[in-house]
XYZ file of C-alpha atoms in Angstrom:
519
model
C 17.132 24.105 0.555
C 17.729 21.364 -2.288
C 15.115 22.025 -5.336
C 16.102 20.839 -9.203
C 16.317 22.722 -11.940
C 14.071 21.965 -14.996
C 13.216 22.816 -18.199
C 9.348 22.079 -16.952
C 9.163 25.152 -14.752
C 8.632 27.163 -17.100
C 5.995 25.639 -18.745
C 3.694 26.587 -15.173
C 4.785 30.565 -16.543
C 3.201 29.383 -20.090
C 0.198 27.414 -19.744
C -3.123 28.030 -20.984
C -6.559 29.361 -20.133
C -8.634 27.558 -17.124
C -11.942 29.919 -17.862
C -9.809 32.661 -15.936
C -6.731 33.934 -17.404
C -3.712 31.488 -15.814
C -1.905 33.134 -13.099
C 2.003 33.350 -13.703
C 3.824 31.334 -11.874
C 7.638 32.361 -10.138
C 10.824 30.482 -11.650
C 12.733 28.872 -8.558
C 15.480 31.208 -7.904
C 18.668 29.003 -7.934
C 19.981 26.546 -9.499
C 19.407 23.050 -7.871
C 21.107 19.553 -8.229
C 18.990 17.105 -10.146
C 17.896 13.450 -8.734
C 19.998 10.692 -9.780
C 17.177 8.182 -8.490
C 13.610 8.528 -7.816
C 11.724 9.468 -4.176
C 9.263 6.669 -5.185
C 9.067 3.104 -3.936
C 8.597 0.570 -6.919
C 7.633 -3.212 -5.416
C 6.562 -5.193 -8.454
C 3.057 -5.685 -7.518
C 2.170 -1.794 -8.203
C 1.241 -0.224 -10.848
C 3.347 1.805 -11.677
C 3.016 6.044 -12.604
C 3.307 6.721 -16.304
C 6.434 8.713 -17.546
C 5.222 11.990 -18.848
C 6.220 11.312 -22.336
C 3.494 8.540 -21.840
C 0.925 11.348 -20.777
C 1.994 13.729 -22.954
C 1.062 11.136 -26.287
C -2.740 10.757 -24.748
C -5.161 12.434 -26.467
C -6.209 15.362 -24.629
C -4.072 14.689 -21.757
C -4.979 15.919 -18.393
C -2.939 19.351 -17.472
C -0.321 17.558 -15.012
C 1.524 20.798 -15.412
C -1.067 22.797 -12.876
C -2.303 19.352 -10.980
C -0.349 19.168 -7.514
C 1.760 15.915 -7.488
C 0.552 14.100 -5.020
C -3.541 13.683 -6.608
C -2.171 11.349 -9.585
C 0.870 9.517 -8.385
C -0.462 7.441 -5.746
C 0.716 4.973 -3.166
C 4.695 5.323 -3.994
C 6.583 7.535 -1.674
C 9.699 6.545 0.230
C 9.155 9.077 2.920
C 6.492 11.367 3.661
C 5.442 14.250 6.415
C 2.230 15.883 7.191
C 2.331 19.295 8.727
C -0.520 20.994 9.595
C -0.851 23.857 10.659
C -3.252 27.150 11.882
C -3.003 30.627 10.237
C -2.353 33.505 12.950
C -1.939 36.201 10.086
C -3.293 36.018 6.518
C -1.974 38.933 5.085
C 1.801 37.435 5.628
C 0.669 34.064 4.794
C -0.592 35.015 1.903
C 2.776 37.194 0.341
C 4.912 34.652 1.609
C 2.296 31.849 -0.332
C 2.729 34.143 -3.600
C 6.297 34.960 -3.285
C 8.396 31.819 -1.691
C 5.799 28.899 -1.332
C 4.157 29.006 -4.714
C 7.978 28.145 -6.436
C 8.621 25.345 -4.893
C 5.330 23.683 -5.551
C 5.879 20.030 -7.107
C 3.437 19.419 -10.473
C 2.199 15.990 -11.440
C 4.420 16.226 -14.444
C 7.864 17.328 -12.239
C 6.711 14.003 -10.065
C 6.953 11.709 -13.504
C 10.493 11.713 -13.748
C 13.121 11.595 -11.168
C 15.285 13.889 -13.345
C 12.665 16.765 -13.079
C 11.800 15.233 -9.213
C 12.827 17.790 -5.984
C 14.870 16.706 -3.563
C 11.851 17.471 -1.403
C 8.531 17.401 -3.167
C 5.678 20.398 -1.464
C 2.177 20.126 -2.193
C -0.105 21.898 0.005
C -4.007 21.971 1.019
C -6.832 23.939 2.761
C -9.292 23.559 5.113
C -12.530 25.329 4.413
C -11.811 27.114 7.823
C -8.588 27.840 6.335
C -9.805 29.478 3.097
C -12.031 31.333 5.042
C -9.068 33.064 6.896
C -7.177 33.678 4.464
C -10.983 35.458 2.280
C -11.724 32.497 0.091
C -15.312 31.897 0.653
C -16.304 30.983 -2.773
C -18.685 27.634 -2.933
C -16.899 24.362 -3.837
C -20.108 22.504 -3.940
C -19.269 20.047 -0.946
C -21.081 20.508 2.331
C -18.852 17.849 3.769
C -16.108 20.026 2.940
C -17.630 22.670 4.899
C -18.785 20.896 7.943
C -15.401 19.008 8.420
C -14.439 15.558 9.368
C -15.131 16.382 13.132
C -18.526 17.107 12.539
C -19.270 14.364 10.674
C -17.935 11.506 13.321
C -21.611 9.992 13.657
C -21.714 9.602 9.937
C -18.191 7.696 9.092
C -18.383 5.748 12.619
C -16.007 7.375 14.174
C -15.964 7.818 17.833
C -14.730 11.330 18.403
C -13.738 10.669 21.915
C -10.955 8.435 20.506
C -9.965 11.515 18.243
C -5.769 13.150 18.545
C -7.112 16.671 19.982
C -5.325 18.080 17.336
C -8.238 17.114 14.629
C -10.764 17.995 17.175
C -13.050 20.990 15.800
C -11.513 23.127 13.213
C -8.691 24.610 13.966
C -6.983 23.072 11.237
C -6.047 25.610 8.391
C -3.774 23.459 6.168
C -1.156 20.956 5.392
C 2.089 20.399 3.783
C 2.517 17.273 2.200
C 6.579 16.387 2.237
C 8.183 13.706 0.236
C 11.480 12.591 -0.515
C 13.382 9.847 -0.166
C 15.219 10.478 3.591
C 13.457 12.529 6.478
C 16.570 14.320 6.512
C 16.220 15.977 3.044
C 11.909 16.109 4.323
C 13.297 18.068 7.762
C 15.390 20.015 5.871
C 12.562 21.639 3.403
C 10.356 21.598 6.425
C 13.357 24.057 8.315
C 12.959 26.163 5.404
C 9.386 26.644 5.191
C 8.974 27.998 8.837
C 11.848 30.356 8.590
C 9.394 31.700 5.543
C 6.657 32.036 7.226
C 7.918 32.867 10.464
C 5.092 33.529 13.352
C 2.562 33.888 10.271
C 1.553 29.655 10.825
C 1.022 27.778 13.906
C 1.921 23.659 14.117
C -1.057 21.953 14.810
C -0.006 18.703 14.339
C 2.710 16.412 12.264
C 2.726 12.977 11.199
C 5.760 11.383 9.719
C 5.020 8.255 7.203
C 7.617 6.278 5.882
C 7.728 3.088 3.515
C 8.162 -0.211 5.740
C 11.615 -1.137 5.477
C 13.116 -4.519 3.770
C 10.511 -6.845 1.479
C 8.017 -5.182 3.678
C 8.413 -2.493 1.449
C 4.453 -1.100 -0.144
C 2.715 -3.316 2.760
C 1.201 -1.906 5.608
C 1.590 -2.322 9.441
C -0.672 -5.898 9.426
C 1.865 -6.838 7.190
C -0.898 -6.804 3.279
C 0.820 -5.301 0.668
C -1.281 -1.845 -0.305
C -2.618 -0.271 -3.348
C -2.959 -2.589 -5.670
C -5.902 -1.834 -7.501
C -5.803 2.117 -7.693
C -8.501 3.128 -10.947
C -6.884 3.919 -14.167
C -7.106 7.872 -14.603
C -8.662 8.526 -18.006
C -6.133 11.153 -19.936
C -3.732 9.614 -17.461
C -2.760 6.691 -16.650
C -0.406 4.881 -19.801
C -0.558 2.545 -19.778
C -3.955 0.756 -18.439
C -2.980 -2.770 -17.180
C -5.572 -5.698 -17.079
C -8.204 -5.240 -14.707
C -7.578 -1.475 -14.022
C -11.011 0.211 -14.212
C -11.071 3.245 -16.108
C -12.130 5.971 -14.751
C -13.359 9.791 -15.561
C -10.709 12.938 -14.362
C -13.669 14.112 -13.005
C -13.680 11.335 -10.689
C -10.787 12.761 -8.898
C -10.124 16.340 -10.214
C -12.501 19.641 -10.196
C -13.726 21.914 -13.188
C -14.320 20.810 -16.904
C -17.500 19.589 -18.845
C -16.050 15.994 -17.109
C -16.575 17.068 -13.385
C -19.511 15.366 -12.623
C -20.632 17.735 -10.233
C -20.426 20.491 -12.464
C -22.790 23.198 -12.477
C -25.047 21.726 -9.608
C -23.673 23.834 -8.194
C -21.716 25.874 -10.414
C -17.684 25.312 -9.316
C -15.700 28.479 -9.469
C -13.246 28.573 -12.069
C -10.209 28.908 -10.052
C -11.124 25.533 -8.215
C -10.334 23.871 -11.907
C -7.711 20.947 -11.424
C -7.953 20.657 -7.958
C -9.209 18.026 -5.477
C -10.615 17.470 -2.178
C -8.408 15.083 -0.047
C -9.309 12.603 3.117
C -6.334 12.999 5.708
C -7.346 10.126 8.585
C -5.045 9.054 10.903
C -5.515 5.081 11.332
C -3.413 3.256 14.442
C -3.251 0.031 13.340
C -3.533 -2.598 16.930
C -0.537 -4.792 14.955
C -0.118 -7.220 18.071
C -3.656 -7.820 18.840
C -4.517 -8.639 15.253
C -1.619 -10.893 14.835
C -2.773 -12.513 18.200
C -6.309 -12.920 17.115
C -5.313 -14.573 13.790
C -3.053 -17.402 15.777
C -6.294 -17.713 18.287
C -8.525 -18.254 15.236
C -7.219 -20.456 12.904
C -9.320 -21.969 10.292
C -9.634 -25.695 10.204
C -9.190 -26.588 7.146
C -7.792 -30.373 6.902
C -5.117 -29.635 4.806
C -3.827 -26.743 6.434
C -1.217 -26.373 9.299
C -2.638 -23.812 12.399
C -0.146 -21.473 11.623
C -1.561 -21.886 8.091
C -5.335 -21.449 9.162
C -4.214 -18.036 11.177
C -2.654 -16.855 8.045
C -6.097 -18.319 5.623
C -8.065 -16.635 8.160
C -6.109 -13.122 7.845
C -6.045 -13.422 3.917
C -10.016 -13.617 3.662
C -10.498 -11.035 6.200
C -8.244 -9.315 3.923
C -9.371 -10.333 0.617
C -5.629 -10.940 -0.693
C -2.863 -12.645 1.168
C 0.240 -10.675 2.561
C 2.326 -10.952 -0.800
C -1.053 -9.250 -3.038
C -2.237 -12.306 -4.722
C -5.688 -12.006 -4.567
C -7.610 -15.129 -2.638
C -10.123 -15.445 -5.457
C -7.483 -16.898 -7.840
C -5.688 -18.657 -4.773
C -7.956 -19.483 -2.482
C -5.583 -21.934 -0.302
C -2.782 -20.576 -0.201
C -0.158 -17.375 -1.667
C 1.391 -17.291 -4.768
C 3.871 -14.447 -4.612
C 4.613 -15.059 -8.447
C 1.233 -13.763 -9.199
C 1.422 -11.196 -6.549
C 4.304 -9.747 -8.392
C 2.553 -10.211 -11.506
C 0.828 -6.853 -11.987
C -0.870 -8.198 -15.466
C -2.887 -11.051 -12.997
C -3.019 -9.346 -9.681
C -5.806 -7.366 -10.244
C -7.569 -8.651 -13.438
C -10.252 -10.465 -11.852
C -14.549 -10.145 -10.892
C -16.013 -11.993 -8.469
C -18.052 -13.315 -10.906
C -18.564 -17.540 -10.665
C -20.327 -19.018 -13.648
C -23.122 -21.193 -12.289
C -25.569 -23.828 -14.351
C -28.399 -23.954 -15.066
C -29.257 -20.621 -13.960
C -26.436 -18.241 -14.744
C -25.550 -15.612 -12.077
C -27.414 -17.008 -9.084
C -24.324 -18.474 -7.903
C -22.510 -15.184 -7.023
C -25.565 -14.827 -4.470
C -24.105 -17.454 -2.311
C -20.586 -18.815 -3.246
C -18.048 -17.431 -1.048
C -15.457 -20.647 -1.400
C -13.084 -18.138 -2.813
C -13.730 -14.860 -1.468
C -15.970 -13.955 1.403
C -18.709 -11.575 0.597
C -17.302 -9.134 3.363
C -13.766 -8.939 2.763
C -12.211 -5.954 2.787
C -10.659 -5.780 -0.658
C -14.340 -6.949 -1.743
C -16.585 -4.338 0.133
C -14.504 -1.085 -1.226
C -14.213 -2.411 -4.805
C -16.801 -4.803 -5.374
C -15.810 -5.368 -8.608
C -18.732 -7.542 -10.500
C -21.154 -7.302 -7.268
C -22.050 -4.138 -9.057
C -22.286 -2.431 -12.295
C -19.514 -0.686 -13.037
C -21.537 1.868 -13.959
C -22.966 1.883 -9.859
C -19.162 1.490 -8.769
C -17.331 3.775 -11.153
C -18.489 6.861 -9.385
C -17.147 6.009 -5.745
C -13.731 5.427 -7.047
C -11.137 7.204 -4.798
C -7.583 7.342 -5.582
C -5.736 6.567 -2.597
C -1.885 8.221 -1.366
C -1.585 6.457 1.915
C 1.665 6.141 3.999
C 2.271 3.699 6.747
C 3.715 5.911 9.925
C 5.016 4.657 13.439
C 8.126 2.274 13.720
C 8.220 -1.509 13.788
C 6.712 -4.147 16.259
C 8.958 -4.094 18.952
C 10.127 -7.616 20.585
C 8.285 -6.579 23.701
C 5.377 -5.661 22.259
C 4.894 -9.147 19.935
C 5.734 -10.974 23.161
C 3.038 -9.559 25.126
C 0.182 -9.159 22.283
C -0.321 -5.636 23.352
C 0.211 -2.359 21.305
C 2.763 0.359 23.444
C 3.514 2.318 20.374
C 1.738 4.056 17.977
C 1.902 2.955 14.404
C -0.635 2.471 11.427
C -1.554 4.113 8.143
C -1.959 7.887 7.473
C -4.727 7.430 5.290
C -5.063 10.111 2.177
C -7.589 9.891 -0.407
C -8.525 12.223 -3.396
C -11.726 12.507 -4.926
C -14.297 15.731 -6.416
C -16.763 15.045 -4.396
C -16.068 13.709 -0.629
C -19.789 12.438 -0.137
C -19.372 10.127 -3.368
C -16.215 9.414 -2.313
C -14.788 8.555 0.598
C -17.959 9.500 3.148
C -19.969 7.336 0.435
C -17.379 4.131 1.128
C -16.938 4.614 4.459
C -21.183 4.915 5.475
C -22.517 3.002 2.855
C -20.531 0.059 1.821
C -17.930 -0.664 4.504
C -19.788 -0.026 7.519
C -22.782 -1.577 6.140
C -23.447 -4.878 7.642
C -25.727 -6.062 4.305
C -23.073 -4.916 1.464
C -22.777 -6.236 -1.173
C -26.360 -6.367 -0.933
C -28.914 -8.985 -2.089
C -26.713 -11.609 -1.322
C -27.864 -15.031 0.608
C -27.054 -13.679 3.909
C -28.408 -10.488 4.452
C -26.216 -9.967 7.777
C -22.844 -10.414 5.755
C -21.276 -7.974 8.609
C -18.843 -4.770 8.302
C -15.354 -4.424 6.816
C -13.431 -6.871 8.700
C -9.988 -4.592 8.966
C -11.489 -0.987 8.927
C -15.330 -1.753 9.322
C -16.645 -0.358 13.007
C -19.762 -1.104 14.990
C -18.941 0.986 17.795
C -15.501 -0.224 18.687
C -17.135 -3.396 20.156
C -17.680 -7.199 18.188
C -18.648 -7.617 15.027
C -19.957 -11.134 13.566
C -18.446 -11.730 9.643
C -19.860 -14.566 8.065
C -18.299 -15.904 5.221
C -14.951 -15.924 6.583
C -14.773 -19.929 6.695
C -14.950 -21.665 3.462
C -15.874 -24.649 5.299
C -19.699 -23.390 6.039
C -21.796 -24.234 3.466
C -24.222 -21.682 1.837
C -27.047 -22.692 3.179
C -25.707 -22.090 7.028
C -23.880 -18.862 6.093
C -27.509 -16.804 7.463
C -26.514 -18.391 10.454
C -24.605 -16.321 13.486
C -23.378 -19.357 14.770
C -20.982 -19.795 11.992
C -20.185 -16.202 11.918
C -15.874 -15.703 13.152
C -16.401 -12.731 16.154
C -13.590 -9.875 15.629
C -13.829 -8.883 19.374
C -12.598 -5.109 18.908
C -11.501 -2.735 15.754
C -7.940 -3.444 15.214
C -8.042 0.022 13.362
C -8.900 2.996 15.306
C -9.007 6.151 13.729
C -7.532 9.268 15.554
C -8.774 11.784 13.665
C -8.439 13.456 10.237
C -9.244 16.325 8.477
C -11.424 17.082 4.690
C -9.074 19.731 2.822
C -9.009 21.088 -0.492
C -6.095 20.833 -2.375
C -5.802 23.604 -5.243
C -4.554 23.731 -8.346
C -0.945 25.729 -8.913
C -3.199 28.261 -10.434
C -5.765 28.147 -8.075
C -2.751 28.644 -4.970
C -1.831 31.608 -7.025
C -5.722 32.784 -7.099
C -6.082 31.922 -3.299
C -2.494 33.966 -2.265
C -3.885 36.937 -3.823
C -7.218 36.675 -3.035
């Protein structure tokens, strides 16, 4: 079992009050060889994570000593397992939890550095079945924590029949979240965490994610690069780059006069510093979707087919496959601004119009279609930010499943599974995720009180039932006045991303996994 040894350990033994006296937290046991390189990826068009002597000079800095690693670093890891599992005896879970699990938990601030990293970082979350089980019933204040993902299929769009049985119900009591930089050293901590707990856990299910290989490296399975434009964490992220929206801790994070959600109801204290996180398992239909693009070019008169298929796939999209966004290159990609992380995401949607300022934005989608995917989950001047700000997720996604095999792009036709393993932290999953999901992505009028009241759903993750959806907007060619028109509208025939389940967990605070193991 490879863990480092660090000075910041004992700072979890040391820290201060949370409204409840702070639990102690165990030393690690042995001494550990350091990282000589980080566990993160680090493709130019990310943001990056702050260094924690960045954090540390905030005023007021969040307490990344108690906040599990995984909330506040984001999209970056190299390799990544889920492991989820059901809880046959609580009283063992729990000692082991307190005694051998609670070490070798990874803080936000270990994460910052890769001489403080593990070889293996472990973070860990609950159901609300599996708090239950183990005699946490205290009241979180979110009822979609407590119903579960299953239950709430009908809401998110989901169709449950469709579902990995594994995610079916709630038989789900928790997950370990593994990262490294090989699924070697990942295997490795995983070996050692079932000898702890022996017969005490059951595997429900595993997923293993992995960054694409190559300059594929931070895009997904359709081939986009991801995460872009994650929110800049007040007392967090240092520094803020241009077009980063700043937003509240409480966004993201429990407890605190800054948890929106606060007293109504009351949280319980030990819940402080935690957050709820979104685990959905996305197949991605990589062969169809490249076959529909080359089907449906766009005809654009200066544009090649192959060009038009790959137009048509960057407005679905909202940014073409390097990151440049289409609304400051609407014809064609510019991987130097891609790479530019001071450009890439400092932009509004925003188009000056004259003589009546603003009614131009209620029609002009020449650069970037009303529906677009980037567009409909960050809507960034469609709304106030004061409207939007709220909603904000931060998102730790991992693509999972190999490559497109030869056979497979030859016959347009998916034979192995692949796609994203979707995670998302927020403090309150209705604003959050359920909120983005329901309201703005599946919603065929959003952004709303636009031209065309019929815009259509999220072209890439949007469903109407699994069967075709009509997006208008999608050709630049179709002028405004025809874009209420379904005749102009490009038909996506199926969902080219079908969720196969997921679970809503809670993941705790190291003081509040200290609370829970000796609850």
């Amino acid at each position: 079992m490879h863990r480092p040894s660090t000075l910041i350990v004992f700072s979890l033994l040391c820290l201060g009050q949370l409204g409840v006296s702070r639990p102690e937290v165990p030393r690690r046991r042995t001494l550990q060889p350091r990282r000589t390189n980080s566990m993160f990826i680090n493709p130019p068009a990310l943001p990056g994570i702050p260094t924690a002597q960045a954090v540390a000079a905030l005023d007021n800095p969040l307490d990344t000593d108690n906040i599990q690693a995984d909330i506040l670093a984001g999209m970056h890891k190299n390799k990544e397992l889920f492991f989820f599992f059901h809880i046959n005896d609580p009283a063992t879970f729990k000692t082991k939890l307190a005694s051998n699990i609670l070490p070798l938990i990874t803080s936000t601030t270990e994460i910052l550095s890769n001489t403080t990293q593990p070889i293996t970082a472990v973070n860990i979350a609950f159901s609300h079945t599996g708090l239950v089980a183990l005699g946490v019933n205290d009241d979180l204040g979110d009822p979609d924590f407590v119903a579960g993902q299953f239950n709430e299929t009908g809401t998110i769009g989901d169709n449950p029949s469709l579902w990995d049985p594994a995610f079916a119900g709630t038989n789900i009591h928790g997950v370990f979240l593994l990262a490294s930089d090989t699924v070697d050293n990942i295997n490795t901590q995983l070996a050692s965490l079932q000898s702890i707990l022996g017969t005490s856990i059951t595997e429900n299910h595993r997923l293993q994610g992995a960054s694409r290989p190559g300059d594929q490296e931070g895009h997904e399975h359709f081939g986009f690069m991801d995460g872009i434009a994650q929110p800049a964490v007040n007392r967090f992220t240092s520094p803020v780059l241009p077009g980063q929206t700043p937003v509240d801790g409480g966004t993201f994070l429990l407890g605190g006069d800054w948890d929106p959600v606060d007293g109504v109801p009351a949280r319980t204290s030990w819940a402080k510093d935690g957050s709820f996180l979104v685990f959905r398992q996305l197949q991605q239909l990589v062969p169809e979707f490249n076959k529909f693009l080359t089907d449906n070019p766009l005809d654009v008169d200066t544009l090649t087919p192959e060009q038009g298929s790959e137009l048509l796939g960057a407005r679905m999209v909202g940014r073409w496959k390097s990151g440049a966004p289409i609304f400051l290159s609407p014809t064609h990609d510019d991987p130097d601004l891609a790479n530019d992380k001071f450009r890439n995401n400092n932009f509004t949607y925003l188009v000056e119009s004259n003589p009546e300022p603003g009614t131009e934005n209620h029609f002009n989608q020449t650069n970037c279609p009303f529906g677009a995917h980037i567009r409909k989950v960050h809507p960034r001047g469609d709304l106030d930010p004061s409207v939007e700000n709220s909603h904000f997720i931060i998102r730790s996604s991992i693509p999972y499943g190999p490559e497109v095999t030869s056979a497979e792009a030859s016959s347009s036709t998916t034979s192995v599974d692949r796609g994203l393993a979707f995670v998302s932290y927020q403090s309150n999953i209705n604003n959050g995720f359920v909120f983005l999901q329901s309201i703005w992505i599946n919603s065929i009028g959003f952004p709303f009180g636009k031209v065309d009241p019929t815009i259509g759903v999220d072209p890439i993750i949007g469903t109407v039932g699994g069967g075709p959806k009509n997006i208008s907007g999608l050709d630049p060619a179709v002028f405004y006045l025809n874009q209420s028109d379904p005749v102009h509208d490009v038909v996506i025939p199926r969902d080219f991303v079908v969720s196969r389940g997921g679970e809503y967990m809670f993941a705790p605070s190291i003081s509040g996994i200290s609370f829970i193991a000796s609850a």
